[in-house]
CSV table of C-alpha atoms in Angstrom, one decimal:
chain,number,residue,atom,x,y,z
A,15,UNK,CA,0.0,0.0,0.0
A,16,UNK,CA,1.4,3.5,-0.6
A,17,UNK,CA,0.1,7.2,0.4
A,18,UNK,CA,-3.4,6.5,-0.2
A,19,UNK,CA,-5.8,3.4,-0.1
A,20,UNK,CA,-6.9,2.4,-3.2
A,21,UNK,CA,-10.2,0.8,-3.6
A,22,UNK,CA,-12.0,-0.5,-6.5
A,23,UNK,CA,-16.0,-0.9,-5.9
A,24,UNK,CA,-18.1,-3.5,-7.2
A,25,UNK,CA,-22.1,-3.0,-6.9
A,26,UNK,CA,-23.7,0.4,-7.0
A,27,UNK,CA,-26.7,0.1,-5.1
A,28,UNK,CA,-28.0,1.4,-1.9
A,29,UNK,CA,-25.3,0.1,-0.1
A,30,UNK,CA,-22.7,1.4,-2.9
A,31,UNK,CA,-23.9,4.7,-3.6
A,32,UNK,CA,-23.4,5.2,0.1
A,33,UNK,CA,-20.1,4.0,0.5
A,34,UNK,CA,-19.0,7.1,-2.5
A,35,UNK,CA,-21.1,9.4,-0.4
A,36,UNK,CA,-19.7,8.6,2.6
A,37,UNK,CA,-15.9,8.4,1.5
A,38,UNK,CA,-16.9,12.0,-0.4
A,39,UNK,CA,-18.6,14.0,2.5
A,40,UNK,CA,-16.3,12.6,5.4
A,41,UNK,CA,-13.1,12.6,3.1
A,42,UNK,CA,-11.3,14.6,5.4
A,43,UNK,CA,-12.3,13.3,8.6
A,44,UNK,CA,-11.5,9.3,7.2
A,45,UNK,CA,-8.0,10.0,6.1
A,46,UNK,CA,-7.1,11.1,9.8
A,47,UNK,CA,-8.5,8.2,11.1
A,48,UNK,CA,-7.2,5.9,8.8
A,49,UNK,CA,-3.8,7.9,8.4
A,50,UNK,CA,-4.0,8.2,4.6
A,51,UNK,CA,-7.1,9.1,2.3
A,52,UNK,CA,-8.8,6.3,1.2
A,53,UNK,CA,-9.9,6.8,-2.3
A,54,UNK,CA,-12.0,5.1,-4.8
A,55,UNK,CA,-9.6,3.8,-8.0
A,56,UNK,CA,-12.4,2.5,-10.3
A,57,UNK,CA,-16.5,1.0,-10.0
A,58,UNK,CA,-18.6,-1.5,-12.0
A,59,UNK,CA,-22.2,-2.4,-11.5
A,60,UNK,CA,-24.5,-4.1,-13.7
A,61,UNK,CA,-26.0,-1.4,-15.6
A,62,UNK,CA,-23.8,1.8,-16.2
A,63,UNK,CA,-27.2,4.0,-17.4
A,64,UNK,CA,-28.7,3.7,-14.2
A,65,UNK,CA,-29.4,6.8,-11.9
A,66,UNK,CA,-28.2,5.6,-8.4
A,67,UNK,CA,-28.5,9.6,-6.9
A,68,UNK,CA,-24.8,10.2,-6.7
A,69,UNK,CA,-22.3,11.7,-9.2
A,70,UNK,CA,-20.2,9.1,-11.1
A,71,UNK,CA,-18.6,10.5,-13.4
A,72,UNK,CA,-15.2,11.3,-12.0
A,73,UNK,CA,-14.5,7.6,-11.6
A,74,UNK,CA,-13.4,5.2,-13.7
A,75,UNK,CA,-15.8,2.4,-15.0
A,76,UNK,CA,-13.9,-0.7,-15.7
A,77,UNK,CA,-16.7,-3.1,-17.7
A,78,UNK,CA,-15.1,-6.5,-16.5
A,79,UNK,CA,-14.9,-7.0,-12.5
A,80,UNK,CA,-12.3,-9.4,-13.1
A,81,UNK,CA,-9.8,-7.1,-13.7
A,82,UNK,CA,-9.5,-5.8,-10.3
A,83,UNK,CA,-7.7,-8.6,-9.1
A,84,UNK,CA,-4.7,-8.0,-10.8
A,85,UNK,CA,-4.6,-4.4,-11.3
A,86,UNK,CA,-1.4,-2.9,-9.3
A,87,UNK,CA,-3.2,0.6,-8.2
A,88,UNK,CA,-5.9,-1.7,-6.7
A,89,UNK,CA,-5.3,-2.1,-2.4
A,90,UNK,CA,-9.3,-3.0,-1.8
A,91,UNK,CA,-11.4,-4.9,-3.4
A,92,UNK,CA,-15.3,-4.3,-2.2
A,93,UNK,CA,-18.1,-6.6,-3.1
A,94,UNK,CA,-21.4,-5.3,-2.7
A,95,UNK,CA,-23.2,-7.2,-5.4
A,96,UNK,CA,-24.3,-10.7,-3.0
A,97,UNK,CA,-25.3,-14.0,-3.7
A,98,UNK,CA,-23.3,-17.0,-2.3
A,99,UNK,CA,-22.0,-18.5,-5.0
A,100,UNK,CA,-21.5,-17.4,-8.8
A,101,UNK,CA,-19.9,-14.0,-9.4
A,102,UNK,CA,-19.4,-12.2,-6.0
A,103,UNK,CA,-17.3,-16.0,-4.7
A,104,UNK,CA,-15.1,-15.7,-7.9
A,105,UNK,CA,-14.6,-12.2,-7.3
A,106,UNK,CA,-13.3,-12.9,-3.7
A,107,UNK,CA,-11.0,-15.2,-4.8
A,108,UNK,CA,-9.4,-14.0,-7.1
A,109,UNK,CA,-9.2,-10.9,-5.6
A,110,UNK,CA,-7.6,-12.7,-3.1
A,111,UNK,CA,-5.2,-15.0,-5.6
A,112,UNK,CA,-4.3,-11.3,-6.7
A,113,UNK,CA,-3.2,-10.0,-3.6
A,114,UNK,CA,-5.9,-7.5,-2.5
A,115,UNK,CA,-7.8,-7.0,0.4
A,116,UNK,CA,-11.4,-8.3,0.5
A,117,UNK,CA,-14.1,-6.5,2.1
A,118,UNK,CA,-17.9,-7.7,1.7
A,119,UNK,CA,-21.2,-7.4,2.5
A,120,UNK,CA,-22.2,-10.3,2.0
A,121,UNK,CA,-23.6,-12.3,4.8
A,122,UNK,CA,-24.8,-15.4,2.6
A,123,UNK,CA,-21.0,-16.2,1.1
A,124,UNK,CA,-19.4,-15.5,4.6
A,125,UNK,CA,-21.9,-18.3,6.3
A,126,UNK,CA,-21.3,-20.6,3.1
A,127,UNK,CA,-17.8,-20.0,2.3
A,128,UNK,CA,-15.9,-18.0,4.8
A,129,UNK,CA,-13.6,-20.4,6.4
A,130,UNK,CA,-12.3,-20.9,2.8
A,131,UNK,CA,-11.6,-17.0,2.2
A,132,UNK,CA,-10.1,-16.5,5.4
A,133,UNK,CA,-8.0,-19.2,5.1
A,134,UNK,CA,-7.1,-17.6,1.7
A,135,UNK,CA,-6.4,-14.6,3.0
A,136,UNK,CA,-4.1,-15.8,5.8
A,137,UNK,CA,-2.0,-17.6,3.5
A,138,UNK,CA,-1.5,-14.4,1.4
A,139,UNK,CA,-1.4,-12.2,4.7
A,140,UNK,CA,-4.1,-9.9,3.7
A,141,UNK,CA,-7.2,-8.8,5.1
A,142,UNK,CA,-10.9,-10.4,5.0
A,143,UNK,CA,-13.4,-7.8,6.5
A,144,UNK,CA,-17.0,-8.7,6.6
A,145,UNK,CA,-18.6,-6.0,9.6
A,146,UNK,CA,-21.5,-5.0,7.5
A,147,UNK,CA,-22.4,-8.6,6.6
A,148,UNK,CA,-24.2,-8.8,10.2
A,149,UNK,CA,-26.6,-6.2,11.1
A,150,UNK,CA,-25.9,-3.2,9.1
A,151,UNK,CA,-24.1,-0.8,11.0
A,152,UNK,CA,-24.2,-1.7,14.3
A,153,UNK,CA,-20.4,-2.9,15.1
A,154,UNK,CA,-20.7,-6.5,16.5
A,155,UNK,CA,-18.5,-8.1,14.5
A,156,UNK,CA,-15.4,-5.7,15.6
A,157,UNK,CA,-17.2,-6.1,19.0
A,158,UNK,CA,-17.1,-10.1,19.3
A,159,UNK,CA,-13.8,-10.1,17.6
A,160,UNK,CA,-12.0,-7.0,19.3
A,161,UNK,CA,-13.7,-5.7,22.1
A,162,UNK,CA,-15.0,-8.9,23.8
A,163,UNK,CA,-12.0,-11.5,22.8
A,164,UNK,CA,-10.6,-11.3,26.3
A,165,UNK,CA,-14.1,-13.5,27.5
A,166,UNK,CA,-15.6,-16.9,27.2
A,167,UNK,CA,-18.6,-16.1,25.5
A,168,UNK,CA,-21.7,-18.3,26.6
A,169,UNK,CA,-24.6,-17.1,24.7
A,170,UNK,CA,-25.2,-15.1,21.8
A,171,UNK,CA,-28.6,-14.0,20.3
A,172,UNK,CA,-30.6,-11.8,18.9
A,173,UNK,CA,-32.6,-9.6,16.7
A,174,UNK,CA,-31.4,-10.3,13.5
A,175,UNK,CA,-33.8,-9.0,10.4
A,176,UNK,CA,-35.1,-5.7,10.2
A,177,UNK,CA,-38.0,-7.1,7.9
A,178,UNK,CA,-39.6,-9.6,10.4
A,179,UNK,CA,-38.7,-7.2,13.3
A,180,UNK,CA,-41.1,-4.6,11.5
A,181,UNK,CA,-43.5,-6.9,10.6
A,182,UNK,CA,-43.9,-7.7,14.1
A,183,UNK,CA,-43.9,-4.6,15.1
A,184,UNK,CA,-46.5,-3.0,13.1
A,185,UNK,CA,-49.0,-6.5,13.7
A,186,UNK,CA,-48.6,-5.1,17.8
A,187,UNK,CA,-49.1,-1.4,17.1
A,188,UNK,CA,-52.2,-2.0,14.5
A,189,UNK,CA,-53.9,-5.6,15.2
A,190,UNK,CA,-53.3,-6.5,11.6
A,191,UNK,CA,-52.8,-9.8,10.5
A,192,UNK,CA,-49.3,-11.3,8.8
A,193,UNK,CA,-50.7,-10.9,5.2
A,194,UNK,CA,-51.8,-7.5,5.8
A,195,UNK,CA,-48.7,-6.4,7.2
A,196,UNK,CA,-46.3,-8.1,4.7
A,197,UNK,CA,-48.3,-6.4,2.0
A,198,UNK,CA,-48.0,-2.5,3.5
A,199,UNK,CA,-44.2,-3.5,3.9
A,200,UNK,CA,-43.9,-4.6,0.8
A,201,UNK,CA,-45.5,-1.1,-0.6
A,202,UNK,CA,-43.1,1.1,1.4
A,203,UNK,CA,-40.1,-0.6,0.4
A,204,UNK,CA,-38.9,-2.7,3.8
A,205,UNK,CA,-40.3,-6.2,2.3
A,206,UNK,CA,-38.7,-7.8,-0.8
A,207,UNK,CA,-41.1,-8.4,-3.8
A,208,UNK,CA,-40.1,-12.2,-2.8
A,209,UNK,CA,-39.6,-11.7,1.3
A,210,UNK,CA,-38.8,-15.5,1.5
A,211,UNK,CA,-34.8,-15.3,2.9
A,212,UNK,CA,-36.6,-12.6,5.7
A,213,UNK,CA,-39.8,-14.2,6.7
A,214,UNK,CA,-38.7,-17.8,6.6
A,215,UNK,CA,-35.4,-16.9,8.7
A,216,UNK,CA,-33.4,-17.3,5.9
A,217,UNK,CA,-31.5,-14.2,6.4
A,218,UNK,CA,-31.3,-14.0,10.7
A,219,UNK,CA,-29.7,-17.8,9.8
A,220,UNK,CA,-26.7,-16.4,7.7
A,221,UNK,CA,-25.8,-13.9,10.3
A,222,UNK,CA,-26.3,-16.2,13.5
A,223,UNK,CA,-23.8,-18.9,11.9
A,224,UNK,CA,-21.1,-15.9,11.6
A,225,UNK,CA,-21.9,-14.8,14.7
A,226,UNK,CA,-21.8,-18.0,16.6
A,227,UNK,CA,-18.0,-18.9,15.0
A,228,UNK,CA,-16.5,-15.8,16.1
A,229,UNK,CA,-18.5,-16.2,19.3
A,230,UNK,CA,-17.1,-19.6,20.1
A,231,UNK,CA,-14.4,-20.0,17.8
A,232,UNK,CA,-15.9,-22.6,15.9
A,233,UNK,CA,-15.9,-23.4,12.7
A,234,UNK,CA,-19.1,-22.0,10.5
A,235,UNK,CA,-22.2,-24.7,10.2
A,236,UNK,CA,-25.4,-22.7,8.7
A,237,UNK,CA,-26.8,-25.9,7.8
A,238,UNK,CA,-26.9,-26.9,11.6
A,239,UNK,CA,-29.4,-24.2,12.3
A,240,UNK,CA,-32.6,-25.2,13.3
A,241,UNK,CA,-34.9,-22.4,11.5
A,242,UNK,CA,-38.3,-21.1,11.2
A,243,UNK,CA,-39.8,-18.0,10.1
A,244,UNK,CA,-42.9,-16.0,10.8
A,245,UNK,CA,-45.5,-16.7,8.3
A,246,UNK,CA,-47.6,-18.6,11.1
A,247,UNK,CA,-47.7,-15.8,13.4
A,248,UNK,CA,-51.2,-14.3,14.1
A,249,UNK,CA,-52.8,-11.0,15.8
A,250,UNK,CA,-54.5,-13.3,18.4
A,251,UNK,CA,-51.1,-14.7,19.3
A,252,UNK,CA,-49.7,-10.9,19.6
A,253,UNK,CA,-52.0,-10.3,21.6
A,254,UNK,CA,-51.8,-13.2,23.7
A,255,UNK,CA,-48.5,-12.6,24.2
A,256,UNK,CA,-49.4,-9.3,25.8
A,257,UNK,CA,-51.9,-10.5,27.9
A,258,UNK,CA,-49.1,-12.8,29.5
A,259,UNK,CA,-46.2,-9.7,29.2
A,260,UNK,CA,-44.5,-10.7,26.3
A,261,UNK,CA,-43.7,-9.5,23.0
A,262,UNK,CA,-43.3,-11.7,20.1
A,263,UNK,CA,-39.7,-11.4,18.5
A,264,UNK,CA,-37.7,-13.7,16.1
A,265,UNK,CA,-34.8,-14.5,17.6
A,266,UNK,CA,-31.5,-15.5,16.4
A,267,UNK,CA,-29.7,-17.8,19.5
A,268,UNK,CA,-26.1,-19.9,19.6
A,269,UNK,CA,-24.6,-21.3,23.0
A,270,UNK,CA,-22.1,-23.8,23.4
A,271,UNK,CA,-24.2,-26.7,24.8
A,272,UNK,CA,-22.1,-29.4,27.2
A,273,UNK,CA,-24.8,-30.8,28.9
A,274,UNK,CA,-24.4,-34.6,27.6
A,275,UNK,CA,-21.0,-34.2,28.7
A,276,UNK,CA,-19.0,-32.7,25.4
A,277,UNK,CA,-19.4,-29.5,23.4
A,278,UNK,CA,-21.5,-29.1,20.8
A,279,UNK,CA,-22.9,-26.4,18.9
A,280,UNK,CA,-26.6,-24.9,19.5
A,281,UNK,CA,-28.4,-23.0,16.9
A,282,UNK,CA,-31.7,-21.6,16.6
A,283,UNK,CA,-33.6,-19.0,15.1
A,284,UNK,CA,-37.3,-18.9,15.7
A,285,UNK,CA,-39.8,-17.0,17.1
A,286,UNK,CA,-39.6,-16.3,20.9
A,287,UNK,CA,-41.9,-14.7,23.7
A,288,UNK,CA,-40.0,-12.0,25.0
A,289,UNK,CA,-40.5,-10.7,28.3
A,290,UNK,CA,-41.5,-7.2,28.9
A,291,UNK,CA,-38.3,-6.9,31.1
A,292,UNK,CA,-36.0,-7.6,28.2
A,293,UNK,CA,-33.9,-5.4,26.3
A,294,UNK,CA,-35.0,-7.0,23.3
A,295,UNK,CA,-38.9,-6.8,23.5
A,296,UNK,CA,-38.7,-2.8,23.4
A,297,UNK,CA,-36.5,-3.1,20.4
A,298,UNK,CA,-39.3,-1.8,17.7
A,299,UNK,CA,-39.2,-1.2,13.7
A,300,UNK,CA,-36.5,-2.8,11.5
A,301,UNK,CA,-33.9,-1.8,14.5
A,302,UNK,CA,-31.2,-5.1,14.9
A,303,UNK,CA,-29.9,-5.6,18.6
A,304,UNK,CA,-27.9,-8.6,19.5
A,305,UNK,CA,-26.8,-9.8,23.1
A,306,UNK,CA,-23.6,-11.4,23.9
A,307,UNK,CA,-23.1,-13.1,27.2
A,308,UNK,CA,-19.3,-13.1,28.3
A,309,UNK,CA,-17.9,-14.9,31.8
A,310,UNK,CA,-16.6,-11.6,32.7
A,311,UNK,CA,-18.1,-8.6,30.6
A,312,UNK,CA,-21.7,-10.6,31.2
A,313,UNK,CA,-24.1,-9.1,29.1
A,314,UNK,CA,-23.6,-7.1,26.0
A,315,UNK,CA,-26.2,-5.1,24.1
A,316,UNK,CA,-25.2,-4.2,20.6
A,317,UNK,CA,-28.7,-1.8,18.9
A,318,UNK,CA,-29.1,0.2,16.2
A,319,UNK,CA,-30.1,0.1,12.2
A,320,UNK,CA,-29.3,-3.3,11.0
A,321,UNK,CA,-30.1,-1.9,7.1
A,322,UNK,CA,-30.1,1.0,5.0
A,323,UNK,CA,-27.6,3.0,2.6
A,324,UNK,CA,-26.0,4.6,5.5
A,325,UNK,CA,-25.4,2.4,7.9
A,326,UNK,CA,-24.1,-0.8,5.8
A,327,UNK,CA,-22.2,1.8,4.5
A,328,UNK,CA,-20.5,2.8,7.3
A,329,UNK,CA,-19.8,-0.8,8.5
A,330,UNK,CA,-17.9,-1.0,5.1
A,331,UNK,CA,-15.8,2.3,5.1
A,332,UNK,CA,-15.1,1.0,8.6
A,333,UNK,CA,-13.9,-1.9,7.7
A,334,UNK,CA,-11.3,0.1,5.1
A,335,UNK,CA,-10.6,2.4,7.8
A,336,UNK,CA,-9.2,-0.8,9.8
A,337,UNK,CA,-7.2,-1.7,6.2
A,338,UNK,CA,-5.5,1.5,5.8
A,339,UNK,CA,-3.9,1.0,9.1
A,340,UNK,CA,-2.5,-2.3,8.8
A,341,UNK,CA,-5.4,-3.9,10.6
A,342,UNK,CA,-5.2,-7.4,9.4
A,343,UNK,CA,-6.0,-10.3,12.3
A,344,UNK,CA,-7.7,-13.2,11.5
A,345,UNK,CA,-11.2,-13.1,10.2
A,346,UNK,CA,-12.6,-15.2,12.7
A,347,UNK,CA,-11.0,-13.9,15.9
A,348,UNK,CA,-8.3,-16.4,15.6
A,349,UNK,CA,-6.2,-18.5,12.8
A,350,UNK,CA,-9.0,-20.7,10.6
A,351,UNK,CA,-6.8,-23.9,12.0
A,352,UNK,CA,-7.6,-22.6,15.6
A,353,UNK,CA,-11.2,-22.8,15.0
A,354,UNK,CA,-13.0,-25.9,16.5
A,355,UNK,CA,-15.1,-28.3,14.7
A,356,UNK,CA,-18.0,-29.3,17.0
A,357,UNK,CA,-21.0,-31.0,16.7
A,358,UNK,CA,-24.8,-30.3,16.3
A,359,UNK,CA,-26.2,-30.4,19.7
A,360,UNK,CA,-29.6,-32.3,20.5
A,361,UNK,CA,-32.4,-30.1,21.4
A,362,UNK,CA,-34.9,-32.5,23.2
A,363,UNK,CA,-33.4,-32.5,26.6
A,364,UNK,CA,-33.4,-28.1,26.7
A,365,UNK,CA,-35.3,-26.7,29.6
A,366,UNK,CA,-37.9,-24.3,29.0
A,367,UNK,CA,-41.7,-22.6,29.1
A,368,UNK,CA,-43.3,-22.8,26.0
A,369,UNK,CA,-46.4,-21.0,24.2
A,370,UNK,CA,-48.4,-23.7,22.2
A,371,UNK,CA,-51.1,-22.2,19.7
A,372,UNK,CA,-53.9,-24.7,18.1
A,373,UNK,CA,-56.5,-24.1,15.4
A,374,UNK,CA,-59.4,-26.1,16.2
A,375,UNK,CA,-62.8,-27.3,15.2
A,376,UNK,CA,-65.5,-25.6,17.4
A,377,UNK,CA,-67.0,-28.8,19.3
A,378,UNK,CA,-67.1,-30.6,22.0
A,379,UNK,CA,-64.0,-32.3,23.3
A,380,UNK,CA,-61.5,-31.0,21.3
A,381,UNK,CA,-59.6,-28.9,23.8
A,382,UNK,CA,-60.0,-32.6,26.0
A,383,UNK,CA,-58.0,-34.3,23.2
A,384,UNK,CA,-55.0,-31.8,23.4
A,385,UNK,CA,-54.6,-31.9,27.1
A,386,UNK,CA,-54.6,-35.4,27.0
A,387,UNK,CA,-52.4,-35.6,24.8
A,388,UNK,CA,-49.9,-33.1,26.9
A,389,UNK,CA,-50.9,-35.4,29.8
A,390,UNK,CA,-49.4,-38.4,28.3
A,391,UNK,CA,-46.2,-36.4,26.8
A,392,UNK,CA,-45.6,-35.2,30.4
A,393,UNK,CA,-46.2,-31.2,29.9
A,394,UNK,CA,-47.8,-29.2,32.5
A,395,UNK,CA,-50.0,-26.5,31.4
A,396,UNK,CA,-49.3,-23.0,33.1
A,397,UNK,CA,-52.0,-21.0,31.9
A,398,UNK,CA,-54.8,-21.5,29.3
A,399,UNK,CA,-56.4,-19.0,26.8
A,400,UNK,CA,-59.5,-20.0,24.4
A,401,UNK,CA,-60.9,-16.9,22.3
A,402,UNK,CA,-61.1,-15.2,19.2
A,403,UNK,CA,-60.9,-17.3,15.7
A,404,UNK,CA,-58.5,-17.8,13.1
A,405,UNK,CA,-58.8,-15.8,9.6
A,406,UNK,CA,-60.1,-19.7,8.4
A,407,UNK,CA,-63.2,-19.7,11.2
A,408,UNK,CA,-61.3,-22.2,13.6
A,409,UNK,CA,-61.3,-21.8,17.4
A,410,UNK,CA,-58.0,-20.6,18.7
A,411,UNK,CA,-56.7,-22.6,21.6
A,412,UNK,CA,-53.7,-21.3,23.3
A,413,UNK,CA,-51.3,-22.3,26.1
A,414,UNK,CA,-48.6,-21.8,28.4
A,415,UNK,CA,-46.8,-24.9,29.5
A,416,UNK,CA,-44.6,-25.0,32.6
A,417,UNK,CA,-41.2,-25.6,32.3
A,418,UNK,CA,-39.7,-28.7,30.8
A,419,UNK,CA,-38.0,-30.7,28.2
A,420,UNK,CA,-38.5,-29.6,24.5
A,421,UNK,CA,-39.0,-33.5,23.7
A,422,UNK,CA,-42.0,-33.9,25.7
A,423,UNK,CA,-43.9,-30.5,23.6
A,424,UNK,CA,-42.6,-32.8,21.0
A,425,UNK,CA,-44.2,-35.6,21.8
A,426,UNK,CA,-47.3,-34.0,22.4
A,427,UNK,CA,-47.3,-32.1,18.9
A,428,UNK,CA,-46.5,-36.0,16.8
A,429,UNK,CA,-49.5,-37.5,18.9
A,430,UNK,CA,-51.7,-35.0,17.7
A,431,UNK,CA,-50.9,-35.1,14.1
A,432,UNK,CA,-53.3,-36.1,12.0
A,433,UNK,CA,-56.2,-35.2,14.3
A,434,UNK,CA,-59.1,-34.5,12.1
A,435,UNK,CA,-59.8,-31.6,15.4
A,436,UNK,CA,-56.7,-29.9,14.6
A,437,UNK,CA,-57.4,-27.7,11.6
A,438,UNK,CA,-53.5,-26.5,10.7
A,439,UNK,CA,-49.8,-27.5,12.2
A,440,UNK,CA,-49.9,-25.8,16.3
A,441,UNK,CA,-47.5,-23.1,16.3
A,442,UNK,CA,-44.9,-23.7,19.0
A,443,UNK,CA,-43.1,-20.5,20.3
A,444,UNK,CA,-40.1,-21.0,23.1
A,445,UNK,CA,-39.9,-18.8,26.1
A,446,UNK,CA,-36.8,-16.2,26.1
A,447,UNK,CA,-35.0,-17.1,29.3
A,448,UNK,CA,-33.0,-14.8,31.4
């Protein structure tokens, strides 16, 4: 690197237009942080005609992204483009191959393939950056890898999607219904055409599996998370929740699990009641927060937009910030080789309430055949609720259970299958613990 850090910038959406107008209005301010300016060498985006709100004429458009990787005025090479595989993965290694520096937002290619780029980059000794990959610009990846790597971290977890988080939000402020909701999102621009990666926990997944390996150090294992989304969430059980002091929140959750007597891995993100005396249940709109539990820091609350132009771009310039001086470190808090490979652990014998939700046929004995059936699992019933309908006509049955093994809700849910008095698939929400 000489005088000034070169970058060349691939992707000139939101998230690229605001890295130029960030590096352009704080010009001054970056290059006394990062003790040299840090300037943009060349761009390339799909489609050169397009209007992306910023001026681009004073840099130079360079038609084939492949040439970055071996251009010599090129320090930086910054992906903003996504995908996991195809284009933006090539990019990053040869970008790599060629000597530069990697920076990326790009959470899906981190969870599928970043123990293989940082394992690139720490042969070549350069830097692999990814802080805007995980919740916009909130800093918890320099905050797991920096600021908390003198602790044993035991839990990690989260609000992970601004999408679902608004969703949510807006069904407790309005009464609406999912549908509903996902519609008026969609309209204003914070739902996807296809929301499928945010409702279904796509997205919150991707982040939790980076966020768990540079919790723990271990190695990355997205297709170990235990996932579910949304879509099954109704107004009644918003407001159910409220009745009982919670709020409904999908949570992203890792913890090192060693109860059968060896370490294994636990990850989960599904919806969870929150209780009203949580940091998390007052965290509103598409607003990301994630907790981190350390032996002697204890807990951590990282807040603030986990989307947009300006904050993503922030994480990036960041990142670059870090680059210019000489900030390299392993990507994953330590070497790649250090990182350990554990296991998937079981989730039957975890402890906890849960919040069971049926939608019934309106007759006699039906609410009979579901407590018999938690009779004969073993789960205790807390507290009961039975009113208001589904959007379908059906009778809306809901319970607390006492604490107890997740097997045993199991249990009771596979006994019930089939039921012709069960009208859809109970909804099962887990209790946030303290």
């Amino acid at each position: 690197m000489g005088e000034t850090l070169n970058i060349a910038l691939v992707g000139l959406g939101t998230v690229g237009a605001g890295v130029i107008r960030l590096l352009e209005e704080n010009a001054a301010l970056i290059a006394r942080r990062a003790g040299k300016p840090i300037c943009v060498a060349a761009i390339t985006a799909r489609d050169r005609s397009k209007d992306r709100g910023v001026d681009l004429s004073r840099y130079e458009w360079v038609d084939d992204m492949g040439e970055f990787a071996t251009r010599p005025d090129i320090d930086v090479v910054v992906e903003l483009i996504g995908g996991a595989d195809g284009p933006a993965l090539t990019l990053a290694k040869e970008s790599i191959a060629g000597g530069k520096a990697f920076v990326t937002a790009n959470k899906a290619m981190v969870a599928h393939h970043g123990l293989d780029l940082a394992q690139r980059a720490e042969t070549a000794g350069l830097a692999f950056k990814y802080e805007a990959a995980v919740a916009g610009g909130i800093p918890v990846i320099k905050g797991l890898r920096e600021g908390a790597a003198a602790n044993r971290l035991e839990r990690v977890y989260g609000i992970l999607n601004g999408t679902c988080n608004f969703i949510l939000s807006a069904m407790e402020k309005t009464g609406q219904d999912f549908a509903d909701v996902l519609a008026e999102a969609q309209a204003r621009g914070f739902a996807e055409a296809d929301p499928s990666f945010d409702i279904d926990g796509v997205d919150a997944a991707h982040k939790l599996s980076i966020l768990a390996a540079l919790a723990f150090g271990t190695q990355l294992d997205f297709e170990g998370i235990e996932r579910s989304g949304i879509r099954k969430i109704l107004s009644a059980d918003i407001a159910q929740a409220d009745a009982l002091g919670y709020r409904i929140r999908l949570i992203g959750m890792a913890e090192i699990d060693g109860s059968n007597g060896d370490a294994r891995l636990f990850q989960r993100v599904h919806p969870y009641l929150v209780p009203m005396n949580h940091p998390l249940a007052h965290v509103d709109g598409s607003t990301n927060a994630v907790v981190a539990e350390g032996n002697f820091s204890g807990r951590l609350l990282f807040q603030g937009a986990g989307a947009g132009d300006g904050p993503t771009a922030s994480a990036v310039v960041a990142d670059l910030i870090d680059i210019a001086r000489g900030e390299i470190g392993p990507a994953f808090s330590m070497p790649v080789r250090e990182l350990d490979k554990v296991g998937r652990a079981e989730t039957g014998h975890r402890i906890g309430k849960c919040y069971l939700r049926f939608e019934v046929a309106d007759r006699p004995g039906v609410l009979a055949e579901i407590t018999a059936a938690m009779r004969d699992a073993g789960v205790s019933i807390e507290s009961l609720i039975q009113k208001g309908r589904s959007p379908n006509g059906s009778v809306l049955v809901a319970m607390v259970t006492h604490e107890g093994p997740e097997s045993a809700v199991a249990a009771t849910i596979l006994a019930l299958k089939g039921s012709p008095s069960l009208h859809a698939e109970p909804l099962v929400i887990h209790l946030l613990g303290d």
